[in-house]
Short mmCIF file of C-alpha atoms and ligand atoms in Angstrom, two decimals:
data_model
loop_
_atom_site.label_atom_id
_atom_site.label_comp_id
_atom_site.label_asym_id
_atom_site.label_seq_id
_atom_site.Cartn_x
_atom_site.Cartn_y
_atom_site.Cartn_z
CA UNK A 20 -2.38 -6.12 10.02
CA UNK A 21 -4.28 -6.47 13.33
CA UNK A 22 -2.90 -8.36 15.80
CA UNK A 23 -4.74 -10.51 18.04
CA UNK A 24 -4.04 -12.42 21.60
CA UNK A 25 -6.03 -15.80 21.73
CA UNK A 26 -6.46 -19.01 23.35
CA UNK A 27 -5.79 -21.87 20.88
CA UNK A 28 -6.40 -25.63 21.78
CA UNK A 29 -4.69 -28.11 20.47
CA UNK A 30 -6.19 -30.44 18.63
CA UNK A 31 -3.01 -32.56 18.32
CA UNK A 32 0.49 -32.88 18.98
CA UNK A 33 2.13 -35.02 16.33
CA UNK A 34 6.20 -36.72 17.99
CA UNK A 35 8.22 -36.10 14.29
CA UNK A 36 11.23 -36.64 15.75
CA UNK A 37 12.68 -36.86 19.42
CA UNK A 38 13.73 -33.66 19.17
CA UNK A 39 10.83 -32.08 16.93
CA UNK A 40 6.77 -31.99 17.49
CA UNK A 41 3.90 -30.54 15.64
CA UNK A 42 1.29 -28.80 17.26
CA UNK A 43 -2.05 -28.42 15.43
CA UNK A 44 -4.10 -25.60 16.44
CA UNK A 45 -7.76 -24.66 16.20
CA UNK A 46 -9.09 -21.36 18.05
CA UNK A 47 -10.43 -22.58 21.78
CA UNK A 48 -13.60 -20.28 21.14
CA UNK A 49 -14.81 -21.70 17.75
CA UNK A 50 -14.06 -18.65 16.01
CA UNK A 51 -12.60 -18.14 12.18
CA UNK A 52 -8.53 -17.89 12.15
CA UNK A 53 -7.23 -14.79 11.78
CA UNK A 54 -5.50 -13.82 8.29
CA UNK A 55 -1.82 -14.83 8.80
CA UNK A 56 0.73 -14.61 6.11
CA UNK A 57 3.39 -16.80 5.26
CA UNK A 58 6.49 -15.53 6.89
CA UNK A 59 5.05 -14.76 9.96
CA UNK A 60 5.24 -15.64 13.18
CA UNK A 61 3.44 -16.04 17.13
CA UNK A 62 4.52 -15.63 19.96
CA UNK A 63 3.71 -18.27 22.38
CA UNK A 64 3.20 -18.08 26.13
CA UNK A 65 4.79 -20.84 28.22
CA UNK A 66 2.73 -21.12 30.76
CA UNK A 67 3.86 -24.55 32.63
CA UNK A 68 7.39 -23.44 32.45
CA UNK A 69 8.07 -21.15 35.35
CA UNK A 70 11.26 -20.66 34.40
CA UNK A 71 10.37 -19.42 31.17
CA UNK A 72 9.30 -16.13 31.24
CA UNK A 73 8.84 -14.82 27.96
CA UNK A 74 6.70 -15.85 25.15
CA UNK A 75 8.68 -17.64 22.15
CA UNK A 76 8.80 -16.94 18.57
CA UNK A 77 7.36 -19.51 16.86
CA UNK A 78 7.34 -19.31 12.84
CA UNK A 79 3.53 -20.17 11.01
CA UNK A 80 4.40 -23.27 9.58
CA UNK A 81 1.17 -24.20 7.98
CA UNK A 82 -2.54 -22.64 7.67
CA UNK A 83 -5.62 -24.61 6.89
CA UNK A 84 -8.46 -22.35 6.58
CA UNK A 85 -10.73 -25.26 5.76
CA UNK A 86 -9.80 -27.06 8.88
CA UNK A 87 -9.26 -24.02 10.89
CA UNK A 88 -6.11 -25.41 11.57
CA UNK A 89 -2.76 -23.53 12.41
CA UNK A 90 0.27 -25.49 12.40
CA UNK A 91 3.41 -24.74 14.39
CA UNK A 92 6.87 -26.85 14.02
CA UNK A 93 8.68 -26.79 17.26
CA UNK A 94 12.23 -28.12 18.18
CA UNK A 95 13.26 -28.67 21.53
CA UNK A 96 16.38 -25.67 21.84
CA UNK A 97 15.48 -25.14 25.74
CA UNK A 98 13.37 -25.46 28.82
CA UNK A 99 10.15 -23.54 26.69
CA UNK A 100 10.60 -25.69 23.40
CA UNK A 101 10.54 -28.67 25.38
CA UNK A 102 7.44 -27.79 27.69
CA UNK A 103 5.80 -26.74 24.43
CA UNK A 104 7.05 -30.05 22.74
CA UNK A 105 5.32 -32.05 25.91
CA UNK A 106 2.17 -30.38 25.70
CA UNK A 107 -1.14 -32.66 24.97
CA UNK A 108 -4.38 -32.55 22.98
CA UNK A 109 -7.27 -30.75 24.56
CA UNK A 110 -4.60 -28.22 26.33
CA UNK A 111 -4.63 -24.83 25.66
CA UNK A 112 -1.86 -22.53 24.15
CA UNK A 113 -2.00 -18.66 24.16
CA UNK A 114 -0.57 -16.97 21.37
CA UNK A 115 0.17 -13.08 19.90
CA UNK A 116 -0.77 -13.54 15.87
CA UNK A 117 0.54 -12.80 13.52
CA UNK A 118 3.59 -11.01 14.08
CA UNK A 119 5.85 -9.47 11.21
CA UNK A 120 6.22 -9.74 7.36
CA UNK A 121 5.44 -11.38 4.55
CA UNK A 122 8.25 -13.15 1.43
CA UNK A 123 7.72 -10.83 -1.27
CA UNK A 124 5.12 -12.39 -3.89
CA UNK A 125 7.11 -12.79 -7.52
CA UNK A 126 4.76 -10.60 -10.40
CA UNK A 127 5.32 -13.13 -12.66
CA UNK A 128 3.75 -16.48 -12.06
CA UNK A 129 6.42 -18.26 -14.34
CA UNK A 130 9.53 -17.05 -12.57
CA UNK A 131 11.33 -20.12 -10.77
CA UNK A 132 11.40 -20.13 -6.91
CA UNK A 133 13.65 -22.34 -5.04
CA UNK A 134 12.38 -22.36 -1.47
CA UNK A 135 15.41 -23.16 0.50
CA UNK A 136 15.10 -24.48 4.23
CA UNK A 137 17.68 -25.91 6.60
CA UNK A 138 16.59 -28.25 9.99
CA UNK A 139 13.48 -26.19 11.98
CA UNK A 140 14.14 -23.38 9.38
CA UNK A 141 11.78 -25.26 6.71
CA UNK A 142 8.79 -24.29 9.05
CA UNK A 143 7.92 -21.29 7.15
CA UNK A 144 8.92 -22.83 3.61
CA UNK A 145 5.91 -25.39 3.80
CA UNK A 146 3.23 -21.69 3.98
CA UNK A 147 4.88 -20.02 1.67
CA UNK A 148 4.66 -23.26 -0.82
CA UNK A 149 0.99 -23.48 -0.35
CA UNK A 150 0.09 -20.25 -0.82
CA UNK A 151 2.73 -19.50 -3.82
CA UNK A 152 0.87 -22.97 -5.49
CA UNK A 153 -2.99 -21.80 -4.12
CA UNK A 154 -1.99 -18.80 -6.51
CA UNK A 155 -0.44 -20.52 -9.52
CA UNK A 156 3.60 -20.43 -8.86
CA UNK A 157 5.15 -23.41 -8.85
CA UNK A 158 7.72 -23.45 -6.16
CA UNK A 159 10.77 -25.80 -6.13
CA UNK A 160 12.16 -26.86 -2.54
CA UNK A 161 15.75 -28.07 -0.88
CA UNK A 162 15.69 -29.23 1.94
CA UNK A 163 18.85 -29.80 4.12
CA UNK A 164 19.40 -31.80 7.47
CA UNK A 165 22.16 -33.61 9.25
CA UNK A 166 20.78 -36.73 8.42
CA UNK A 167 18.05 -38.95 6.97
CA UNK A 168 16.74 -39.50 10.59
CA UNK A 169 16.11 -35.44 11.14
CA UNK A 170 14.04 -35.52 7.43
CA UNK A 171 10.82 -32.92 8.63
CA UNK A 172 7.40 -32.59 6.50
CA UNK A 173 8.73 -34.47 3.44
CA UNK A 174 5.31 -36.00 2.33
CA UNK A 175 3.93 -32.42 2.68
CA UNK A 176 6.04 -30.87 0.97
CA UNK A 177 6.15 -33.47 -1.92
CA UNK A 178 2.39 -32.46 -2.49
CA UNK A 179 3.13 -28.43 -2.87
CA UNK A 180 6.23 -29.20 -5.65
CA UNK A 181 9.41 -30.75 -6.87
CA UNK A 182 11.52 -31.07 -3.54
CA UNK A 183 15.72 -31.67 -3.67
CA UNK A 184 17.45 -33.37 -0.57
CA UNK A 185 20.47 -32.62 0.91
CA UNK A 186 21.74 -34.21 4.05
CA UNK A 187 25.19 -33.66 6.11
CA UNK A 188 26.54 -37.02 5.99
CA UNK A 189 24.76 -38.58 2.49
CA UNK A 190 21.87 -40.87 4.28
CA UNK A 191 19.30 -39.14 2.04
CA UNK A 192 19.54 -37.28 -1.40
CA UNK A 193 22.87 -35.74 -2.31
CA UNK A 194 25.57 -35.81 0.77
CA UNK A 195 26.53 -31.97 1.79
CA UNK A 196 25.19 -28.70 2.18
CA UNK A 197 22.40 -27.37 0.50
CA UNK A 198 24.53 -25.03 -1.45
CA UNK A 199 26.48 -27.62 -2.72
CA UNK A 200 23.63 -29.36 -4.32
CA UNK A 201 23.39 -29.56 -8.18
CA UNK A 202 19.79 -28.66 -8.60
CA UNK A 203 21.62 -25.31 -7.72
CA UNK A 204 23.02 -25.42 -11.41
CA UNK A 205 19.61 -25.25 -12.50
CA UNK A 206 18.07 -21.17 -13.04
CA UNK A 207 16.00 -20.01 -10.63
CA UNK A 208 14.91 -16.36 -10.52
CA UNK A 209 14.41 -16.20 -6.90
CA UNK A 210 15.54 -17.87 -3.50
CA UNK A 211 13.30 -17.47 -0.53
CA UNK A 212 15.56 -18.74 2.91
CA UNK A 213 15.42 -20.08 6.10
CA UNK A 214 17.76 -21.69 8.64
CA UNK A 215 20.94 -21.48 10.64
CA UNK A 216 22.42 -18.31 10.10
CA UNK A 217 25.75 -19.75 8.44
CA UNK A 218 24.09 -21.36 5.54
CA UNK A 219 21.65 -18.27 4.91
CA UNK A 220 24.78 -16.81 4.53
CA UNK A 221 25.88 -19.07 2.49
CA UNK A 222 22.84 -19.02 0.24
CA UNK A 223 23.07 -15.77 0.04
CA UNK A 224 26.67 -15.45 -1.08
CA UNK A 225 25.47 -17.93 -4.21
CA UNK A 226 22.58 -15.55 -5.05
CA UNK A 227 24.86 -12.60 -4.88
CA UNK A 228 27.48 -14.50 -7.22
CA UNK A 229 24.64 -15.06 -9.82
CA UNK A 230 22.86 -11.84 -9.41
CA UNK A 231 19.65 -13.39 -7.91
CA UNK A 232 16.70 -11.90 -5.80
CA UNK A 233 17.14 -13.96 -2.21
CA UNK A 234 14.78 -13.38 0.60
CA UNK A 235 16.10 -14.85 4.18
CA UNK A 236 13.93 -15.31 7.09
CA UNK A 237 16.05 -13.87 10.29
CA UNK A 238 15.59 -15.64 13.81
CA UNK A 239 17.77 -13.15 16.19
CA UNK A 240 16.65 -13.77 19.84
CA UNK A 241 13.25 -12.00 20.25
CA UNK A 242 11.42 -11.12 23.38
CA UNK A 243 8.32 -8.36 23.21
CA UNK A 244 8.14 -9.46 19.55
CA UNK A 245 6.18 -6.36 18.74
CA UNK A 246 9.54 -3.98 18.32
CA UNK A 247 9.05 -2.07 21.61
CA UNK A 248 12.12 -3.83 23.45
CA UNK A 249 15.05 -3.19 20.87
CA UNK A 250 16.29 -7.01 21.82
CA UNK A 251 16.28 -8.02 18.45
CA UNK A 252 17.68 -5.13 16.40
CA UNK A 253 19.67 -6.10 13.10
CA UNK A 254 21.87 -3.78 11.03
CA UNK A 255 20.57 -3.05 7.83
CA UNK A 256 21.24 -0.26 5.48
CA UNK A 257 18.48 1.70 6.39
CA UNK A 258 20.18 1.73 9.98
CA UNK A 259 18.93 -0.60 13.06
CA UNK A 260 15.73 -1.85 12.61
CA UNK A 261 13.57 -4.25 14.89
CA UNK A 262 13.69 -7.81 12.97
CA UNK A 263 10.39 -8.39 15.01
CA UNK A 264 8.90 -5.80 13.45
CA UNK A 265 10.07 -4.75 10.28
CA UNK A 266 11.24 -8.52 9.24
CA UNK A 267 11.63 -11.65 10.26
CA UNK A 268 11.43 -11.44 6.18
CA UNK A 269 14.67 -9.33 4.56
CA UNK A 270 16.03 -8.81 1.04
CA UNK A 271 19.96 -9.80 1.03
CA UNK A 272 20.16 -6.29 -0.54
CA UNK A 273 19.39 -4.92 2.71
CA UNK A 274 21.45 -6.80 5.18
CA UNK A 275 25.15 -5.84 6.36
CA UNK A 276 26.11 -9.10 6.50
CA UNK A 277 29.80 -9.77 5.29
CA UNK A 278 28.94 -11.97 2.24
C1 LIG B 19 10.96 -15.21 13.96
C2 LIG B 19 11.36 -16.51 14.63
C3 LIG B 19 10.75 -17.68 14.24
C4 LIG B 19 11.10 -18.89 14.85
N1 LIG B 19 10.47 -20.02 14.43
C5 LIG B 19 10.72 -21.18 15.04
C6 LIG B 19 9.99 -22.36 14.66
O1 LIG B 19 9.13 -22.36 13.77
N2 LIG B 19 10.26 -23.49 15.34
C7 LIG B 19 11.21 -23.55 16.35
O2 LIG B 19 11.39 -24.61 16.93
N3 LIG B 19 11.91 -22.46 16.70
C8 LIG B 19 11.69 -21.28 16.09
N4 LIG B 19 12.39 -20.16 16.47
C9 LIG B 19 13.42 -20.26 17.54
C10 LIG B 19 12.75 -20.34 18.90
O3 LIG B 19 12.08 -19.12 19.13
C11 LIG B 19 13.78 -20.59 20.00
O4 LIG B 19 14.37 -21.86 19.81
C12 LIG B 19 13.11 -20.55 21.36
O5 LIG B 19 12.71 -19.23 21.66
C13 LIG B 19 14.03 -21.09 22.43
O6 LIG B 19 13.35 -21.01 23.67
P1 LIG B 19 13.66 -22.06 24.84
O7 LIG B 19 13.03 -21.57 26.08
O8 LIG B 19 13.32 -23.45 24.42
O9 LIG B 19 15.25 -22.05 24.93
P2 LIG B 19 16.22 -21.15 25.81
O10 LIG B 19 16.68 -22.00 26.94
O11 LIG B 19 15.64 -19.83 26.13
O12 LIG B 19 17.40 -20.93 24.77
C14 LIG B 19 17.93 -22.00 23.98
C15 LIG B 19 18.50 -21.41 22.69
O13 LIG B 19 17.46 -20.69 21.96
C16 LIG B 19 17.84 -19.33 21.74
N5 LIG B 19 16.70 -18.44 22.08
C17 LIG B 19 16.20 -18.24 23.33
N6 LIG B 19 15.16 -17.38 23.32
C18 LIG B 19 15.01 -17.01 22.04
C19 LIG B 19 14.12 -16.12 21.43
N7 LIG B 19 13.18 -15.44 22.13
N8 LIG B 19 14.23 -15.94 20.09
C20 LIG B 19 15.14 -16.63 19.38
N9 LIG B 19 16.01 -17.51 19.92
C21 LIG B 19 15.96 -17.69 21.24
C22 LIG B 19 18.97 -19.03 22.70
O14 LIG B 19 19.88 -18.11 22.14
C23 LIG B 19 19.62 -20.38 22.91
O15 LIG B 19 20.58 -20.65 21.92
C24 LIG B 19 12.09 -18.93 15.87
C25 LIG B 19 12.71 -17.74 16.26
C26 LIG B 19 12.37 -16.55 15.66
C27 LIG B 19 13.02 -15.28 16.08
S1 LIG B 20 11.53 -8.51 20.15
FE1 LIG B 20 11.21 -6.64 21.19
S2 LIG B 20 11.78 -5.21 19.69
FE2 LIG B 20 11.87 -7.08 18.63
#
């Protein structure tokens, strides 16, 4: 896919959380978004942060051709998050789109998906819903956070599907870890993941287990984002590859990870 560098103004910057904003997007020069893909990511340059040299990966977390609106779910990790996280309406925000690949799109409409995000990770999980419902899939969603207080997007996501809750210490939907929840003893054909590496892991030890297709979304420490620096190589059975590059999307299949 072509990759473009733009200027995006933002049209708003919704406070979720004190940790957590939303920035909505619309191209500074009028022009028709680009095709992104859910999955993807930017890259964000930081440009009031001196300290900050790099741009950021940022995942899409919601596209709204109608609007010609892009949506990006940021939470404060550093001195960039947080610059990006202070950033106003009417400012402007340049970004490298869209960077990497794409879940993998079930052939059968009837399988069951359970779209599984932890904390920031459910930024790409609200995308992917949309477009697996714009096509006639009807995705499920868990959800898991520390607490009640960190709960991200749940109106949104409500709209897309059936969503499960699972929170760290019990304040909303069933107390524990997302793997531990019972919609889990329900069939699903496929599990599409994002979040902190542990409970990837995790998820992807239970799909393993039950002989189930799982798709994880990989957030190693990127830099160039365009797999020209090697910073953010992962080992795979098909040797090192750039997770910029040929991911952030992987099948469990193809990851060396001890699970
Ligand atoms: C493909 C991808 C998609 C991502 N999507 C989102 C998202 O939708 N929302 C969101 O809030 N965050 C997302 N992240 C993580 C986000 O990129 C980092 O939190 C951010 O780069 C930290 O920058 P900082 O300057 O605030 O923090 P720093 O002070 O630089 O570092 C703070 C922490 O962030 C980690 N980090 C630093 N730089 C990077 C980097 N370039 N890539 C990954 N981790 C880094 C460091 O290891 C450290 O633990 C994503 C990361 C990747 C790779
Ligand atoms: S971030 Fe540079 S190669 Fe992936």
């Amino acid at each position: 896919m072509k990759k473009y560098v733009l200027d995006f103004r933002i049209t708003e910057n919704v406070k979720l959380h004190d940790n957590y904003a939303l920035l909505k997007l619309t191209p500074a020069d009028g022009q028709p978004l680009p095709e992104m893909l859910p999955g993807q990511f930017v890259e964000v340059r930081v440009d009031r942060s001196p300290s900050t040299f790099l741009r950021r990966p940022i995942s899409i977390n919601f596209v709204d051709y109608t609007q010609n609106e892009l949506w990006l779910l940021i939470r404060i990790a550093g001195e960039g998050t947080r610059t990006l996280c202070g950033m106003q309406a009417g400012e402007i925000l340049n970004l490298v789109l869209p960077l990497g690949s794409t879940f993998t799109l079930p052939e059968n409409p009837t399988e069951k998906l359970l779209l599984v995000g932890g904390g920031v990770g459910i930024a790409p999980m609200l995308y992917w819903g949309k477009y697996l419902k714009e096509k006639g899939y009807t995705p499920h969603f868990l959800l898991g956070f520390r607490s009640d207080k960190d709960l991200l997007q749940y109106d949104q996501f409500c709209q897309l599907g059936e969503v499960s809750i699972s929170t760290e210490d019990g304040s909303r939907g069933e107390k524990g870890f997302v793997t531990q929840h019972s919609i889990l003893e329900q069939h699903f054909d496929r599990l599409y993941v994002c979040g902190p590496k542990p409970m990837m892991v995790a998820v992807a030890r239970y799909a393993r287990e039950h002989g189930l297709f799982c798709e994880v979304s990989l957030e190693n420490t990127m830099a160039c984002g365009v797999g020209a620096c090697l910073c953010c190589v992962e080992d795979t059975v098909e040797g090192h590859v750039c997770v910029c590059k040929e991911g952030p999307i992987f099948n469990i299949e193809k990851l060396k990870w001890q699970i």
